[in-house]
């Protein structure tokens, strides 16, 4: 059995063939797709966060809106770039959104990826400390977030407050019990997966990672997951961690599916550079008739290792088509693989 959700980058553009022309379209359609996914029996609605881009950016109003419109589905991010975040304010926003959703938030965070502008986090007022990198700054922000989400008091109360205080040091409010255990780290390497385990965060692994050894993408990703689980056990955490992987998977069940994705049937892993010093491997797209997909996906080692599968969706093709993409996987593929 696997949790199966979707991951949307929330692109919008004014091009003639886009059904998502504006930021308003992207946001409102994201809510509608989450509602549709819940009705279809999917388990999660996740959203990528990019700044300075025509994509979804501020996640918490969207997550809260989805939380108010749904009842069961997990709601998350994949991922929030912590270089841009004030962890204190983020903890308040996350706590409020989680309470609205009834404890269904699953927040994926990370050090970030290549972006639309140079060092965009500087425009948000953040700079690494002397001797630190922007990655160090992201991890420091994440550590502060994790600490305050534990819900312990740390702030000295005013002796003459406007309103009565509870006894002792004060914590950030609203506090949502259990949210600390539902933070995921988007790891691009084996080393950062190990670090995430040491911090007690779940693991989120996407459709690309650092190329570490030259093996096929799914094999390298499975090795990353095993390194994470080993580090988790060694760290002594008592709860069972969760692991998600992302995939582009399209069951070709209609003429429209073939028109959109039929040419992706011969897709293979790709090697590239995400910056001047980082060689990365990008996972293939799966696009085939359902019986062929079942055979192909059965050999994906990383999917086998994970408990959660996030299906990347082409959101500019509209809510109805993306609901069809999800339904095809849930109906024609997942049962044959024992995921349902």
CSV table of C-alpha atoms in Angstrom, one decimal:
chain,number,residue,atom,x,y,z
A,1,UNK,CA,0.0,0.0,0.0
A,2,UNK,CA,1.3,3.5,-0.8
A,3,UNK,CA,0.1,7.0,-0.2
A,4,UNK,CA,-0.4,8.5,-3.7
A,5,UNK,CA,-0.7,12.3,-4.2
A,6,UNK,CA,0.1,14.9,-6.8
A,7,UNK,CA,2.8,17.5,-6.9
A,8,UNK,CA,2.1,20.8,-8.8
A,9,UNK,CA,4.6,23.5,-9.6
A,10,UNK,CA,1.7,25.8,-10.2
A,11,UNK,CA,2.9,27.3,-13.4
A,12,UNK,CA,0.9,30.0,-15.1
A,13,UNK,CA,1.4,31.8,-18.4
A,14,UNK,CA,-0.5,33.9,-20.9
A,15,UNK,CA,0.3,31.6,-23.8
A,16,UNK,CA,-2.6,30.5,-26.0
A,17,UNK,CA,-2.6,26.8,-25.1
A,18,UNK,CA,-2.4,27.4,-21.3
A,19,UNK,CA,-5.6,26.9,-19.2
A,20,UNK,CA,-3.8,28.7,-16.4
A,21,UNK,CA,-3.3,32.2,-17.5
A,22,UNK,CA,-2.9,34.2,-14.3
A,23,UNK,CA,-1.8,33.8,-10.7
A,24,UNK,CA,-5.4,33.8,-9.7
A,25,UNK,CA,-6.0,30.9,-12.1
A,26,UNK,CA,-3.1,28.9,-10.6
A,27,UNK,CA,-4.3,29.4,-7.0
A,28,UNK,CA,-8.0,28.7,-7.6
A,29,UNK,CA,-7.3,25.7,-9.8
A,30,UNK,CA,-4.9,24.3,-7.2
A,31,UNK,CA,-7.8,24.3,-4.7
A,32,UNK,CA,-10.1,22.7,-7.2
A,33,UNK,CA,-7.6,20.0,-8.1
A,34,UNK,CA,-7.1,19.1,-4.5
A,35,UNK,CA,-10.8,18.8,-4.0
A,36,UNK,CA,-11.0,16.6,-7.1
A,37,UNK,CA,-8.1,14.5,-6.0
A,38,UNK,CA,-9.7,13.8,-2.6
A,39,UNK,CA,-12.9,12.8,-4.3
A,40,UNK,CA,-11.0,10.3,-6.5
A,41,UNK,CA,-9.4,8.7,-3.5
A,42,UNK,CA,-5.9,10.2,-3.8
A,43,UNK,CA,-4.0,10.8,-0.5
A,44,UNK,CA,-2.1,14.1,-1.0
A,45,UNK,CA,-2.0,17.5,-2.6
A,46,UNK,CA,1.5,19.0,-2.7
A,47,UNK,CA,2.8,22.2,-4.1
A,48,UNK,CA,6.3,23.5,-5.2
A,49,UNK,CA,7.3,26.9,-4.0
A,50,UNK,CA,9.4,29.2,-6.3
A,51,UNK,CA,10.1,32.9,-5.8
A,52,UNK,CA,10.3,35.5,-8.5
A,53,UNK,CA,8.5,33.1,-10.9
A,54,UNK,CA,5.2,32.7,-12.5
A,55,UNK,CA,4.5,29.8,-10.2
A,56,UNK,CA,3.0,29.2,-6.8
A,57,UNK,CA,4.9,31.2,-4.2
A,58,UNK,CA,3.3,32.0,-0.8
A,59,UNK,CA,2.1,28.5,0.2
A,60,UNK,CA,0.2,29.1,3.5
A,61,UNK,CA,-2.9,30.9,2.2
A,62,UNK,CA,-3.2,28.2,-0.4
A,63,UNK,CA,-2.7,25.3,2.1
A,64,UNK,CA,-5.3,26.9,4.5
A,65,UNK,CA,-7.8,27.3,1.7
A,66,UNK,CA,-7.4,23.7,0.7
A,67,UNK,CA,-7.7,22.6,4.3
A,68,UNK,CA,-11.0,24.4,4.6
A,69,UNK,CA,-12.4,22.8,1.4
A,70,UNK,CA,-11.3,19.2,2.1
A,71,UNK,CA,-11.6,16.7,4.9
A,72,UNK,CA,-9.2,13.8,4.4
A,73,UNK,CA,-6.4,14.5,2.0
A,74,UNK,CA,-2.9,15.4,3.1
A,75,UNK,CA,-1.8,18.9,2.2
A,76,UNK,CA,1.8,19.7,1.7
A,77,UNK,CA,4.7,21.4,0.0
A,78,UNK,CA,7.5,20.0,-2.0
A,79,UNK,CA,9.4,22.1,-1.2
A,80,UNK,CA,9.7,25.5,0.6
A,81,UNK,CA,13.2,27.1,0.2
A,82,UNK,CA,14.3,27.8,3.7
A,83,UNK,CA,16.9,30.4,2.5
A,84,UNK,CA,13.9,32.8,2.2
A,85,UNK,CA,12.1,32.0,5.4
A,86,UNK,CA,11.7,33.7,8.8
A,87,UNK,CA,11.3,30.5,10.8
A,88,UNK,CA,9.4,32.2,13.6
A,89,UNK,CA,6.8,33.7,11.3
A,90,UNK,CA,6.7,30.5,9.3
A,91,UNK,CA,5.9,28.5,12.4
A,92,UNK,CA,2.9,30.7,13.1
A,93,UNK,CA,1.6,30.5,9.5
A,94,UNK,CA,2.1,26.7,9.5
A,95,UNK,CA,0.4,26.3,12.9
A,96,UNK,CA,-2.6,28.2,11.7
A,97,UNK,CA,-2.9,26.4,8.4
A,98,UNK,CA,-2.5,23.0,10.1
A,99,UNK,CA,-5.2,23.8,12.6
A,100,UNK,CA,-7.6,24.8,9.8
A,101,UNK,CA,-6.8,21.5,8.1
A,102,UNK,CA,-7.3,19.5,11.2
A,103,UNK,CA,-3.7,18.3,11.4
A,104,UNK,CA,-3.2,17.3,7.8
A,105,UNK,CA,-0.2,19.5,6.9
A,106,UNK,CA,2.9,17.7,5.5
A,107,UNK,CA,5.5,20.4,5.0
A,108,UNK,CA,8.4,19.7,2.7
A,109,UNK,CA,11.3,22.2,3.2
A,110,UNK,CA,14.9,22.3,1.8
A,111,UNK,CA,17.9,24.4,1.1
A,112,UNK,CA,16.4,25.3,-2.3
A,113,UNK,CA,17.4,24.9,-5.9
A,114,UNK,CA,18.5,27.1,-8.8
A,115,UNK,CA,16.2,30.1,-9.1
A,116,UNK,CA,15.0,32.9,-11.3
A,117,UNK,CA,17.3,35.6,-9.9
A,118,UNK,CA,20.8,35.7,-8.4
A,119,UNK,CA,20.8,35.1,-4.7
A,120,UNK,CA,17.1,36.0,-4.4
A,121,UNK,CA,17.1,35.4,-0.6
A,122,UNK,CA,19.1,38.7,-0.3
A,123,UNK,CA,16.1,40.6,-1.4
A,124,UNK,CA,14.1,39.1,1.5
A,125,UNK,CA,16.7,40.4,3.9
A,126,UNK,CA,18.8,37.3,4.6
A,127,UNK,CA,22.5,36.8,4.3
A,128,UNK,CA,24.6,33.9,5.5
A,129,UNK,CA,26.7,34.5,8.5
A,130,UNK,CA,30.5,35.0,8.1
A,131,UNK,CA,32.0,31.8,6.9
A,132,UNK,CA,28.7,30.2,6.1
A,133,UNK,CA,27.1,29.3,2.7
A,134,UNK,CA,23.5,29.9,1.7
A,135,UNK,CA,23.0,26.2,2.3
A,136,UNK,CA,24.2,26.6,5.9
A,137,UNK,CA,21.8,29.4,6.3
A,138,UNK,CA,18.9,27.3,5.1
A,139,UNK,CA,19.7,24.5,7.5
A,140,UNK,CA,20.0,27.0,10.4
A,141,UNK,CA,16.6,28.4,9.6
A,142,UNK,CA,15.2,24.8,9.4
A,143,UNK,CA,16.7,24.0,12.8
A,144,UNK,CA,15.0,27.0,14.4
A,145,UNK,CA,11.7,26.0,12.8
A,146,UNK,CA,12.0,22.5,14.2
A,147,UNK,CA,12.8,23.8,17.7
A,148,UNK,CA,9.9,26.2,17.9
A,149,UNK,CA,7.4,23.7,16.5
A,150,UNK,CA,8.1,21.5,19.6
A,151,UNK,CA,5.9,24.0,21.5
A,152,UNK,CA,8.1,24.7,24.4
A,153,UNK,CA,8.1,28.2,25.9
A,154,UNK,CA,11.2,30.3,25.3
A,155,UNK,CA,10.1,34.0,25.4
A,156,UNK,CA,10.2,36.1,28.6
A,157,UNK,CA,6.7,37.5,29.3
A,158,UNK,CA,6.0,41.1,29.9
A,159,UNK,CA,5.3,41.6,33.7
A,160,UNK,CA,2.5,44.0,32.8
A,161,UNK,CA,0.8,42.4,29.7
A,162,UNK,CA,-2.2,43.8,27.9
A,163,UNK,CA,-3.9,40.4,28.4
A,164,UNK,CA,-3.3,37.7,31.0
A,165,UNK,CA,-0.5,35.2,30.2
A,166,UNK,CA,-0.3,31.5,31.1
A,167,UNK,CA,2.5,30.8,33.6
A,168,UNK,CA,6.1,30.5,32.5
A,169,UNK,CA,7.9,31.3,29.3
A,170,UNK,CA,5.7,31.9,26.3
A,171,UNK,CA,5.7,30.0,23.0
A,172,UNK,CA,4.6,31.0,19.5
A,173,UNK,CA,0.9,30.7,18.9
A,174,UNK,CA,-1.0,29.1,17.4
A,175,UNK,CA,0.7,25.8,18.2
A,176,UNK,CA,-0.4,22.7,16.4
A,177,UNK,CA,0.4,19.5,18.2
A,178,UNK,CA,2.2,16.9,16.1
A,179,UNK,CA,3.2,19.3,13.2
A,180,UNK,CA,6.9,18.9,14.3
A,181,UNK,CA,6.7,15.2,13.2
A,182,UNK,CA,5.3,16.2,9.8
A,183,UNK,CA,8.2,18.2,8.5
A,184,UNK,CA,10.0,16.7,5.5
A,185,UNK,CA,13.5,17.6,4.1
A,186,UNK,CA,13.9,17.7,0.3
A,187,UNK,CA,17.3,16.0,0.0
A,188,UNK,CA,19.4,16.3,-3.2
A,189,UNK,CA,22.3,14.1,-2.0
A,190,UNK,CA,22.9,11.1,0.2
A,191,UNK,CA,24.7,13.3,2.8
A,192,UNK,CA,21.7,15.7,3.2
A,193,UNK,CA,19.3,12.7,3.5
A,194,UNK,CA,21.5,11.5,6.4
A,195,UNK,CA,21.4,15.0,7.9
A,196,UNK,CA,17.6,15.0,7.6
A,197,UNK,CA,17.4,11.7,9.5
A,198,UNK,CA,19.6,13.1,12.3
A,199,UNK,CA,17.2,16.1,12.7
A,200,UNK,CA,14.2,13.8,12.8
A,201,UNK,CA,12.6,15.0,9.5
A,202,UNK,CA,10.9,12.8,7.0
A,203,UNK,CA,12.6,12.4,3.6
A,204,UNK,CA,11.4,13.9,0.4
A,205,UNK,CA,13.3,12.9,-2.8
A,206,UNK,CA,12.3,14.4,-6.1
A,207,UNK,CA,12.9,13.6,-9.8
A,208,UNK,CA,16.5,14.7,-9.6
A,209,UNK,CA,19.4,14.2,-7.3
A,210,UNK,CA,23.2,14.7,-7.3
A,211,UNK,CA,24.8,12.0,-9.5
A,212,UNK,CA,26.7,9.9,-7.0
A,213,UNK,CA,28.2,6.9,-8.7
A,214,UNK,CA,26.7,6.8,-12.2
A,215,UNK,CA,24.0,4.2,-11.6
A,216,UNK,CA,20.4,4.7,-13.0
A,217,UNK,CA,18.4,7.3,-11.2
A,218,UNK,CA,16.0,5.0,-9.4
A,219,UNK,CA,18.9,2.9,-8.1
A,220,UNK,CA,20.8,6.0,-6.7
A,221,UNK,CA,17.6,7.2,-5.2
A,222,UNK,CA,17.0,3.9,-3.5
A,223,UNK,CA,20.5,4.0,-2.1
A,224,UNK,CA,19.7,7.5,-0.7
A,225,UNK,CA,16.6,6.2,1.0
A,226,UNK,CA,18.4,3.3,2.6
A,227,UNK,CA,21.1,5.7,3.9
A,228,UNK,CA,18.4,7.8,5.4
A,229,UNK,CA,16.7,4.9,7.1
A,230,UNK,CA,20.0,3.6,8.5
A,231,UNK,CA,20.8,7.1,9.9
A,232,UNK,CA,17.3,7.4,11.3
A,233,UNK,CA,17.8,4.1,13.3
A,234,UNK,CA,21.2,5.2,14.5
A,235,UNK,CA,19.8,8.5,15.7
A,236,UNK,CA,17.5,6.7,18.0
A,237,UNK,CA,14.2,8.2,16.9
A,238,UNK,CA,11.2,6.2,18.1
A,239,UNK,CA,8.6,6.9,15.4
A,240,UNK,CA,8.7,5.4,11.9
A,241,UNK,CA,9.9,7.9,9.3
A,242,UNK,CA,8.1,8.6,6.1
A,243,UNK,CA,9.7,8.8,2.6
A,244,UNK,CA,8.3,10.2,-0.6
A,245,UNK,CA,9.6,10.1,-4.1
A,246,UNK,CA,8.3,12.1,-7.1
A,247,UNK,CA,7.6,10.8,-10.6
A,248,UNK,CA,6.2,11.9,-13.9
A,249,UNK,CA,3.9,9.0,-14.8
A,250,UNK,CA,1.2,9.1,-17.4
A,251,UNK,CA,-1.1,6.2,-18.3
A,252,UNK,CA,-2.0,6.5,-22.0
A,253,UNK,CA,-5.7,5.6,-22.0
A,254,UNK,CA,-7.1,8.1,-24.5
A,255,UNK,CA,-6.2,9.9,-27.8
A,256,UNK,CA,-5.5,13.0,-25.8
A,257,UNK,CA,-3.0,11.2,-23.6
A,258,UNK,CA,-1.2,9.9,-26.6
A,259,UNK,CA,-1.2,13.4,-28.1
A,260,UNK,CA,0.3,15.0,-25.0
A,261,UNK,CA,2.7,12.3,-23.8
A,262,UNK,CA,2.9,9.5,-26.3
A,263,UNK,CA,6.3,10.7,-27.5
A,264,UNK,CA,7.7,10.4,-23.9
A,265,UNK,CA,7.5,6.6,-24.0
A,266,UNK,CA,11.2,6.3,-24.8
A,267,UNK,CA,12.3,8.7,-22.1
A,268,UNK,CA,15.5,7.9,-20.3
A,269,UNK,CA,17.5,9.4,-17.3
A,270,UNK,CA,19.4,12.6,-18.1
A,271,UNK,CA,22.6,14.0,-16.8
A,272,UNK,CA,23.1,17.7,-16.3
A,273,UNK,CA,24.5,20.4,-14.1
A,274,UNK,CA,22.2,22.3,-11.7
A,275,UNK,CA,25.0,24.7,-11.0
A,276,UNK,CA,28.7,25.0,-12.1
A,277,UNK,CA,29.8,22.5,-9.5
A,278,UNK,CA,26.9,20.0,-9.1
A,279,UNK,CA,26.4,17.2,-11.6
A,280,UNK,CA,22.9,15.9,-11.3
A,281,UNK,CA,20.8,13.0,-12.6
A,282,UNK,CA,17.2,13.6,-13.7
A,283,UNK,CA,14.8,10.7,-13.6
A,284,UNK,CA,12.9,9.6,-16.7
A,285,UNK,CA,9.2,10.2,-17.5
A,286,UNK,CA,7.0,7.1,-17.5
A,287,UNK,CA,4.4,7.3,-20.3
A,288,UNK,CA,2.8,4.1,-21.7
A,289,UNK,CA,-0.4,2.0,-21.7
A,290,UNK,CA,-1.3,0.8,-18.2
A,291,UNK,CA,-0.1,-2.8,-18.6
A,292,UNK,CA,3.3,-1.5,-19.8
A,293,UNK,CA,3.5,1.0,-17.0
A,294,UNK,CA,2.8,-1.7,-14.4
A,295,UNK,CA,5.8,-3.7,-15.7
A,296,UNK,CA,8.1,-0.6,-15.8
A,297,UNK,CA,7.2,0.7,-12.4
A,298,UNK,CA,7.5,-2.7,-10.7
A,299,UNK,CA,11.3,-2.4,-11.5
A,300,UNK,CA,11.7,1.1,-9.9
A,301,UNK,CA,13.7,0.4,-6.8
A,302,UNK,CA,13.1,3.8,-5.2
A,303,UNK,CA,9.3,3.6,-5.5
A,304,UNK,CA,9.5,0.2,-3.8
A,305,UNK,CA,11.5,1.8,-0.9
A,306,UNK,CA,9.1,4.7,-0.4
A,307,UNK,CA,5.8,4.8,1.3
A,308,UNK,CA,4.5,7.9,-0.6
A,309,UNK,CA,4.5,8.6,-4.3
A,310,UNK,CA,3.9,12.1,-5.6
A,311,UNK,CA,2.8,12.4,-9.2
A,312,UNK,CA,4.0,15.5,-10.9
A,313,UNK,CA,1.1,17.1,-12.9
A,314,UNK,CA,1.1,19.4,-15.9
A,315,UNK,CA,-1.1,22.0,-14.1
A,316,UNK,CA,-1.5,24.3,-17.2
A,317,UNK,CA,-3.5,21.6,-18.9
A,318,UNK,CA,-6.4,22.3,-16.5
A,319,UNK,CA,-8.1,20.7,-13.6
A,320,UNK,CA,-10.3,18.2,-15.6
A,321,UNK,CA,-7.3,16.8,-17.5
A,322,UNK,CA,-5.1,16.5,-14.4
A,323,UNK,CA,-7.9,14.8,-12.5
A,324,UNK,CA,-8.1,12.3,-15.4
A,325,UNK,CA,-4.3,11.8,-15.1
A,326,UNK,CA,-4.7,11.0,-11.4
A,327,UNK,CA,-7.7,8.8,-11.9
A,328,UNK,CA,-5.9,6.7,-14.6
A,329,UNK,CA,-3.1,5.9,-12.2
A,330,UNK,CA,-5.4,5.2,-9.3
A,331,UNK,CA,-7.7,3.0,-11.4
A,332,UNK,CA,-5.5,1.3,-14.0
A,333,UNK,CA,-2.0,1.1,-12.4
A,334,UNK,CA,-2.0,1.3,-8.6
A,335,UNK,CA,-4.1,-1.8,-8.0
A,336,UNK,CA,-2.0,-4.0,-10.2
A,337,UNK,CA,1.1,-3.0,-8.3
A,338,UNK,CA,-0.4,-3.6,-4.9
A,339,UNK,CA,-0.5,0.1,-4.1
A,340,UNK,CA,-4.3,0.0,-3.5
